[in-house]
mmCIF file of C-alpha atoms in Angstrom:
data_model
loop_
_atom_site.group_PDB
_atom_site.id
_atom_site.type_symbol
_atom_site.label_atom_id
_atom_site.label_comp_id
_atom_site.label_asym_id
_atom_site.label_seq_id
_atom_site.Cartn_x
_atom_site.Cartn_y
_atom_site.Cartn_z
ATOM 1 C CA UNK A 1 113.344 -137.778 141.133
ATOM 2 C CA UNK A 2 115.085 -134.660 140.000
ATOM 3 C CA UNK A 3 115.032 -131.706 138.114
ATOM 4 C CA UNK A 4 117.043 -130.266 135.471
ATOM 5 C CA UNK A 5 119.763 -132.875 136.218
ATOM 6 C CA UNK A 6 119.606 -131.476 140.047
ATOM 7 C CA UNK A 7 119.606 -134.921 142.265
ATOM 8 C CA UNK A 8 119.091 -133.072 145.568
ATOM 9 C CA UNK A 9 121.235 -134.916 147.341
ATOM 10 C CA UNK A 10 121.181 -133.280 151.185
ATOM 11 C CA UNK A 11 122.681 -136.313 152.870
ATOM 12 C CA UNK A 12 125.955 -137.287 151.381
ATOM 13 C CA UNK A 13 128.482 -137.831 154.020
ATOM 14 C CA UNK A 14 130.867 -134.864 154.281
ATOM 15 C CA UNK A 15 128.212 -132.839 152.388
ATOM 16 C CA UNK A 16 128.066 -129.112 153.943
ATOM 17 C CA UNK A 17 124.627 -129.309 155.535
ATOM 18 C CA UNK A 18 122.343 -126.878 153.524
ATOM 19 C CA UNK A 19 121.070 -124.834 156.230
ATOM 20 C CA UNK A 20 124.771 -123.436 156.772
ATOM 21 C CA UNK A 21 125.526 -122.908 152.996
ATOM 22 C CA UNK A 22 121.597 -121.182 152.726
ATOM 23 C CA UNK A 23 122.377 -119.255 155.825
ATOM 24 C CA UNK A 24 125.711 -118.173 154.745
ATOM 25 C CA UNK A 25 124.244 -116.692 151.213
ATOM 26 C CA UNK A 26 121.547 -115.092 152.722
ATOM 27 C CA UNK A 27 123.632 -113.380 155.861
ATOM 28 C CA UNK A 28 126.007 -112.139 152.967
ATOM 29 C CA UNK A 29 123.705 -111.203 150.508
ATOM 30 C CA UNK A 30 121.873 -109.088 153.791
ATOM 31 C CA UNK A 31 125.722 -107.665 155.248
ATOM 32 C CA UNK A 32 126.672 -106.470 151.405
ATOM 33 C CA UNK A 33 123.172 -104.445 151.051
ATOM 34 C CA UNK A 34 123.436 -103.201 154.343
ATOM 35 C CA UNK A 35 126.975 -101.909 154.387
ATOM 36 C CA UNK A 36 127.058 -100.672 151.093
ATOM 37 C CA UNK A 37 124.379 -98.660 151.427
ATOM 38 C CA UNK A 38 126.124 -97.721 154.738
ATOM 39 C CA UNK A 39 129.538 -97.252 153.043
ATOM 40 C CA UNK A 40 127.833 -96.040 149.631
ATOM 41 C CA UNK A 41 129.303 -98.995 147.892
ATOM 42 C CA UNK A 42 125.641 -99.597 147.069
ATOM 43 C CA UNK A 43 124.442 -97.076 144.281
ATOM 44 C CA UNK A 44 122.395 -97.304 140.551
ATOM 45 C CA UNK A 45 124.557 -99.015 137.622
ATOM 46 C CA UNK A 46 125.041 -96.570 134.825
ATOM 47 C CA UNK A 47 124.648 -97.482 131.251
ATOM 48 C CA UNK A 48 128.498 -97.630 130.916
ATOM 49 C CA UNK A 49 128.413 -99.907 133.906
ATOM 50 C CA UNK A 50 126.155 -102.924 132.013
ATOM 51 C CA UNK A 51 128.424 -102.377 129.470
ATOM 52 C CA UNK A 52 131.637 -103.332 131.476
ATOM 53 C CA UNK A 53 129.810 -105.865 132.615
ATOM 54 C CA UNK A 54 128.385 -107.100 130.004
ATOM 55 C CA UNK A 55 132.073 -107.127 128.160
ATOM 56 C CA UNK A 56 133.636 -108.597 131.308
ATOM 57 C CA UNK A 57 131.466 -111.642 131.593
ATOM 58 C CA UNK A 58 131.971 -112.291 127.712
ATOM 59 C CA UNK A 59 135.402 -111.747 127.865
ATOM 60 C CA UNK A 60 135.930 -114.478 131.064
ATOM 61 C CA UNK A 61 134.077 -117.411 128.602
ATOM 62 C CA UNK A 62 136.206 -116.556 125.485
ATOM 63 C CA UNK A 63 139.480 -116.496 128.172
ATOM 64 C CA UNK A 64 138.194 -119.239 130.085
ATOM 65 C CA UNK A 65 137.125 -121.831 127.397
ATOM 66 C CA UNK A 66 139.095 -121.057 124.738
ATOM 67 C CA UNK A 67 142.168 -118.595 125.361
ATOM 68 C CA UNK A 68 142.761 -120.177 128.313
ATOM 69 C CA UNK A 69 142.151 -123.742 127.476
ATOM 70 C CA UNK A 70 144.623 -123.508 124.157
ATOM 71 C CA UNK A 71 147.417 -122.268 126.245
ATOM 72 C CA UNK A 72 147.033 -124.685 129.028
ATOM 73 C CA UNK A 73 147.713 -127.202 127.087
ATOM 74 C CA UNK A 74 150.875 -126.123 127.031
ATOM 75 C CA UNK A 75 151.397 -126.117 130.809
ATOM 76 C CA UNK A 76 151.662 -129.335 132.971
ATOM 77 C CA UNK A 77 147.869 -130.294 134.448
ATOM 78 C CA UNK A 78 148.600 -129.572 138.089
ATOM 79 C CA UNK A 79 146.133 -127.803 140.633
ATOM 80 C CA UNK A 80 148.628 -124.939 141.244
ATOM 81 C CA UNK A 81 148.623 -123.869 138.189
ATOM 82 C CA UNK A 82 145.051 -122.562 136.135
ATOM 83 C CA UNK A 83 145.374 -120.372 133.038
ATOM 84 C CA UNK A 84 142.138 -120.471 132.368
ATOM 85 C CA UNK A 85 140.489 -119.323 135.978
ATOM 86 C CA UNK A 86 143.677 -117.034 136.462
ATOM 87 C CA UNK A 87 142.444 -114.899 133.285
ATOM 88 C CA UNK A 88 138.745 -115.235 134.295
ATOM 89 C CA UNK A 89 139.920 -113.795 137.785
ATOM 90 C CA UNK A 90 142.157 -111.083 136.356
ATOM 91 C CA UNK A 91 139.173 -110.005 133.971
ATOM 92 C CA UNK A 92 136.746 -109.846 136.501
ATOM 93 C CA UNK A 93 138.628 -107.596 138.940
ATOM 94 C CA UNK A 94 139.077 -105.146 136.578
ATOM 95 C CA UNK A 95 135.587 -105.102 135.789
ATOM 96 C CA UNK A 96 134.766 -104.356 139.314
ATOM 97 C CA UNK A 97 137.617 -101.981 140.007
ATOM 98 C CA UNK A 98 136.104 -99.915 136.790
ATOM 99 C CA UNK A 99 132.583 -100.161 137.876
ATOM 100 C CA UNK A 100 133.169 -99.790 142.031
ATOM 101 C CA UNK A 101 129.313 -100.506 143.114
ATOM 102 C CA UNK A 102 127.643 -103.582 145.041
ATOM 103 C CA UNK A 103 126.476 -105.764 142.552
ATOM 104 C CA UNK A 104 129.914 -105.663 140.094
ATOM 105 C CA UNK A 105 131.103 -108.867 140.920
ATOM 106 C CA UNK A 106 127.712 -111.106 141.280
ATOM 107 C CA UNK A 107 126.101 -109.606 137.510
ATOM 108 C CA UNK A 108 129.351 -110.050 135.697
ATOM 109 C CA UNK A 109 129.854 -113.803 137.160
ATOM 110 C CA UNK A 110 125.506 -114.086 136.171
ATOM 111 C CA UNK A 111 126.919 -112.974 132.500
ATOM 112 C CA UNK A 112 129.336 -115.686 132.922
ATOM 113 C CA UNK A 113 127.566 -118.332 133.493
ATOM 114 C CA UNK A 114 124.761 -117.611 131.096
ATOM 115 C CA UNK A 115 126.957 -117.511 128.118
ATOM 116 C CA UNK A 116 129.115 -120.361 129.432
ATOM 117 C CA UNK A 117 125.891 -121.993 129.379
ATOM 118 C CA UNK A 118 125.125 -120.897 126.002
ATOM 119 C CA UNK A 119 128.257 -121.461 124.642
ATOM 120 C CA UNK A 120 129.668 -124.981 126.435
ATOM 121 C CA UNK A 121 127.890 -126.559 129.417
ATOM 122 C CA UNK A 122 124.236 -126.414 128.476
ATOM 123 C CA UNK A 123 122.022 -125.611 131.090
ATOM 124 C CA UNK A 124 121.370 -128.843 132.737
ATOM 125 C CA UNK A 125 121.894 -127.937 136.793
ATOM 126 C CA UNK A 126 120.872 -124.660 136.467
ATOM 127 C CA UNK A 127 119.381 -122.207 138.288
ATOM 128 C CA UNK A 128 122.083 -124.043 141.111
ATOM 129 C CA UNK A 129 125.393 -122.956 138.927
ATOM 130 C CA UNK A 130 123.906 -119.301 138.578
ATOM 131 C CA UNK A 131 123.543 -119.454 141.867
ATOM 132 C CA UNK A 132 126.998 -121.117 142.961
ATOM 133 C CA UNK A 133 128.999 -118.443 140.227
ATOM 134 C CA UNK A 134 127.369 -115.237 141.371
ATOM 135 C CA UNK A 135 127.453 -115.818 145.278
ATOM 136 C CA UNK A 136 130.764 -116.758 146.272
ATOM 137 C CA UNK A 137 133.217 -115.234 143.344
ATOM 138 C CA UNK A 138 130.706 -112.663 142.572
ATOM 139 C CA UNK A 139 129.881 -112.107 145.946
ATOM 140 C CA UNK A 140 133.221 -111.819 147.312
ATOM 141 C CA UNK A 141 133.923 -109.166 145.275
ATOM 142 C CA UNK A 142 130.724 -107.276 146.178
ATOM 143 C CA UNK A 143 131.461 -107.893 149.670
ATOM 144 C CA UNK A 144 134.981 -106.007 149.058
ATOM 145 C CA UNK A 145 133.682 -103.105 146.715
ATOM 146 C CA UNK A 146 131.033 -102.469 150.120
ATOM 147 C CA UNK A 147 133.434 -102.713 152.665
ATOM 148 C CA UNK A 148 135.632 -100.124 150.376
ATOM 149 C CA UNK A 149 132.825 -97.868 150.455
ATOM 150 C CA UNK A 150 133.011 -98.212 146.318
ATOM 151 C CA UNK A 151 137.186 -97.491 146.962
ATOM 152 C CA UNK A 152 138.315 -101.064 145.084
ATOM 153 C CA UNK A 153 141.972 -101.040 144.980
ATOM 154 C CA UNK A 154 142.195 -97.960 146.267
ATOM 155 C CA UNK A 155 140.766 -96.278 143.422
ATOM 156 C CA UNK A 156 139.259 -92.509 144.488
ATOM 157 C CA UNK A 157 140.114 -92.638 147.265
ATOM 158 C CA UNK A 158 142.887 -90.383 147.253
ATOM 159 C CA UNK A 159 140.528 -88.037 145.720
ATOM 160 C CA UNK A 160 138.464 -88.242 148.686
ATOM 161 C CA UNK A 161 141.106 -87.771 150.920
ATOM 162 C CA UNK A 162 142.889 -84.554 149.079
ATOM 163 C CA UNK A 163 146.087 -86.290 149.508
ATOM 164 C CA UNK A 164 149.351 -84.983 147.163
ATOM 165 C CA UNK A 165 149.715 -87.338 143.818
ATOM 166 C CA UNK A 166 152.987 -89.461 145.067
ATOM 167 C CA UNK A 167 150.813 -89.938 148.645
ATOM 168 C CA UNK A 168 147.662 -91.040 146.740
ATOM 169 C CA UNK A 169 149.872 -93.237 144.353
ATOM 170 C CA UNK A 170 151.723 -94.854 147.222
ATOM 171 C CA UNK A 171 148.256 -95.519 148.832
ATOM 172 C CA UNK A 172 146.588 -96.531 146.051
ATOM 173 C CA UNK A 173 149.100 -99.168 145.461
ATOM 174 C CA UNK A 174 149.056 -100.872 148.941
ATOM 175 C CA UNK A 175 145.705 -101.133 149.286
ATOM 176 C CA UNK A 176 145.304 -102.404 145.690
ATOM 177 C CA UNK A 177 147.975 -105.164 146.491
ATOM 178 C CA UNK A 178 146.285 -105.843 150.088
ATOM 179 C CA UNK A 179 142.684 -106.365 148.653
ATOM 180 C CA UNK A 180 143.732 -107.626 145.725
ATOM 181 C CA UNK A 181 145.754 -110.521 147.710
ATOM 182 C CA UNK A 182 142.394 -110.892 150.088
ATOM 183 C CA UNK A 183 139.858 -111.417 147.029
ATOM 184 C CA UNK A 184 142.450 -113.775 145.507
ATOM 185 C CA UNK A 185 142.289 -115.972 148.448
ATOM 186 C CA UNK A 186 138.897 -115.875 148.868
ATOM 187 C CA UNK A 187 138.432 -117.234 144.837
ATOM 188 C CA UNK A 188 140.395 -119.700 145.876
ATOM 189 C CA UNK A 189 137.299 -120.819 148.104
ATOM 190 C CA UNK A 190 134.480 -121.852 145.982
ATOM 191 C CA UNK A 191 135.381 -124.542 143.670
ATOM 192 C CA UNK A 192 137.461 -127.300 147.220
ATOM 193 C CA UNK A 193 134.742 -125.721 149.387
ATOM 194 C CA UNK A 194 131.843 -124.654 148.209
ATOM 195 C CA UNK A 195 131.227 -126.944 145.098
ATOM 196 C CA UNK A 196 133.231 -129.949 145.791
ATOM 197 C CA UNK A 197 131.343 -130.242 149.529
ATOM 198 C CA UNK A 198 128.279 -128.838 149.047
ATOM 199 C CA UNK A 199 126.807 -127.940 145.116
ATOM 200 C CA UNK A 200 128.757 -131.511 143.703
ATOM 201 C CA UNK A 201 127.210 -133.674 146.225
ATOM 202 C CA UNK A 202 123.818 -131.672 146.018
ATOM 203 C CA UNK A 203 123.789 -132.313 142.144
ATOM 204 C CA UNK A 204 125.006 -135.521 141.463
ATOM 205 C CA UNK A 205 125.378 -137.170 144.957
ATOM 206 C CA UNK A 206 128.906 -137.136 144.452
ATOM 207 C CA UNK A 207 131.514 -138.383 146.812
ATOM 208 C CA UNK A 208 132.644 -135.562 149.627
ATOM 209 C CA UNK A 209 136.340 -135.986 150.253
ATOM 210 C CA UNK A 210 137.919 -133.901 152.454
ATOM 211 C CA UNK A 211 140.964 -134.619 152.224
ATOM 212 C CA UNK A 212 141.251 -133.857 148.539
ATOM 213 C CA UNK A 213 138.935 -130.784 149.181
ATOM 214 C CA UNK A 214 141.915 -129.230 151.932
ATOM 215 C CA UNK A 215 145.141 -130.429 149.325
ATOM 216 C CA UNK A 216 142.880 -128.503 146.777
ATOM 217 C CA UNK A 217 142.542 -125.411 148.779
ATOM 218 C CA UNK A 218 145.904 -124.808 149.923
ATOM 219 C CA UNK A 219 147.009 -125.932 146.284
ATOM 220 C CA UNK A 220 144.424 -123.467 144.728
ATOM 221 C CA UNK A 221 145.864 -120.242 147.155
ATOM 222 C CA UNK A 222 149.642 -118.975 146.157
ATOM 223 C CA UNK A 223 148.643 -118.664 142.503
ATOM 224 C CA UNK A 224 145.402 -116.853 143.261
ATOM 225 C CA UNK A 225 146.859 -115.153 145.511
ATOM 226 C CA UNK A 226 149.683 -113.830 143.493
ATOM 227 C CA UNK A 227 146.969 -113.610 140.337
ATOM 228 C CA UNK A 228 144.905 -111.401 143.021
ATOM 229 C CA UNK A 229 147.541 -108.870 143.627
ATOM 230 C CA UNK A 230 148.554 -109.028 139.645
ATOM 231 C CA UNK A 231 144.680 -108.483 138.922
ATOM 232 C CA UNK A 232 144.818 -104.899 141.364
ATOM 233 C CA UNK A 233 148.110 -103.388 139.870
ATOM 234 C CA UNK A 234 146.547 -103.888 136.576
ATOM 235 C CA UNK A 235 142.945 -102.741 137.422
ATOM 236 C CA UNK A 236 144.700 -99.434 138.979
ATOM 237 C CA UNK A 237 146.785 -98.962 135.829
ATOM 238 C CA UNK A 238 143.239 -99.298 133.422
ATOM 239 C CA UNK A 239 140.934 -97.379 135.603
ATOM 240 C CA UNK A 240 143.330 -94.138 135.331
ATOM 241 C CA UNK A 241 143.875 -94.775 132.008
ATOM 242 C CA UNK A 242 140.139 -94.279 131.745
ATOM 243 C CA UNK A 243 140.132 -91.042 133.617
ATOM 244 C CA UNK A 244 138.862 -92.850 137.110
#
């Protein structure tokens, strides 16, 4: 019997056991509180933070389900290319980069999914898709803000440094395109990995097939990749124009 839709499903073959996937949330969710507060990544949203968020996660559903669905009609249906996620991505690091504390990514991907709830899905599966959103896209991103000490992109850090304006510029913009490449691999993670191996199976008791799951992945990474690196030059460009 299940609930909310949720079959439960813990023994599909080529399901991700669910000790690793449980132990893998909970070791991240423990390293990105401990190093942030270590880094001071970690640190009290502002009012003007909630709103970011709050505008970022709205802003991915109306991209996602509607902007991005119209103009991907236009576009062959291929796995390399995603209009929709590529815009959700895009608005989602420059959330973070404007906001720069632990918690950035996971709340604006919980805003997400409760309006794409609201708006499209329904909430049949929950709490497992608030769960699946918030820690592995959302939590990626935390993860990167942390290990940044709250320096996304780049961003402040040449203040903290003292370094002249073309030095902090040049800086700025390498380590925007390197993390910015890094989180765009790691979104292309979740949906062949996580969901198609572990919260599909666990739902429905869908078939696990690895095969497709690794063709997926590797088709998934140039474009988010690329996207990733777009996402940072962009993020860089609006947080200065907002006096960050």
């Amino acid at each position: 019997m299940g609930f909310n839709g949720i079959e439960g499903a813990i023994n599909v073959p080529g399901e991700i056991p669910w000790e690793i996937v449980v132990l893998y949330f909970l070791g991240a969710l423990l390293f990105v509180v401990y190093y942030g507060r270590k880094t001071g990544g970690l640190r009290s949203f502002t009012t003007i933070d909630l709103v970011y968020i709050g505008i970022g996660g709205a802003f991915s559903v109306v991209w996602e389900f509607y902007i991005g669905s119209f103009l991907g009609r236009f576009l062959p249906s291929t796995p390399f290319v995603s209009v929709g996620f590529w815009g959700r991505l895009i608005i989602v690091f420059i959330i973070a980069a404007l906001v720069r504390k632990v918690g950035a990514g996971m709340f604006t991907l919980l805003v997400y999914n409760l309006l794409g709830d609201l708006f499209h899905y329904g909430f049949g599966g929950e709490p497992m898709y608030f769960i699946y959103e918030s820690l592995t896209y959302g939590l990626f991103v935390d993860i990167m803000i942390a290990v940044t000490g709250g320096h996304l992109f780049g961003i402040g850090k040449e203040l903290s440094n003292g370094a002249g304006e073309a030095t902090a510029t040049r800086t700025t913009t390498i380590l925007g395109v390197i993390q910015g490449a890094i989180l765009g691999l790691t979104w292309a993670i979740p949906d062949p990995v996580f969901y198609s191996a572990f919260f599909s199976p666990f739902l429905y008791g869908s078939y696990v097939n690895w095969a497709h799951i690794l063709f997926n992945l590797g088709a998934f990474m140039p474009g988010d990749i690329v996207m990733g690196i777009l996402a940072s030059i962009l993020a860089v460009r609006i947080a200065r124009a907002v006096g960050q």
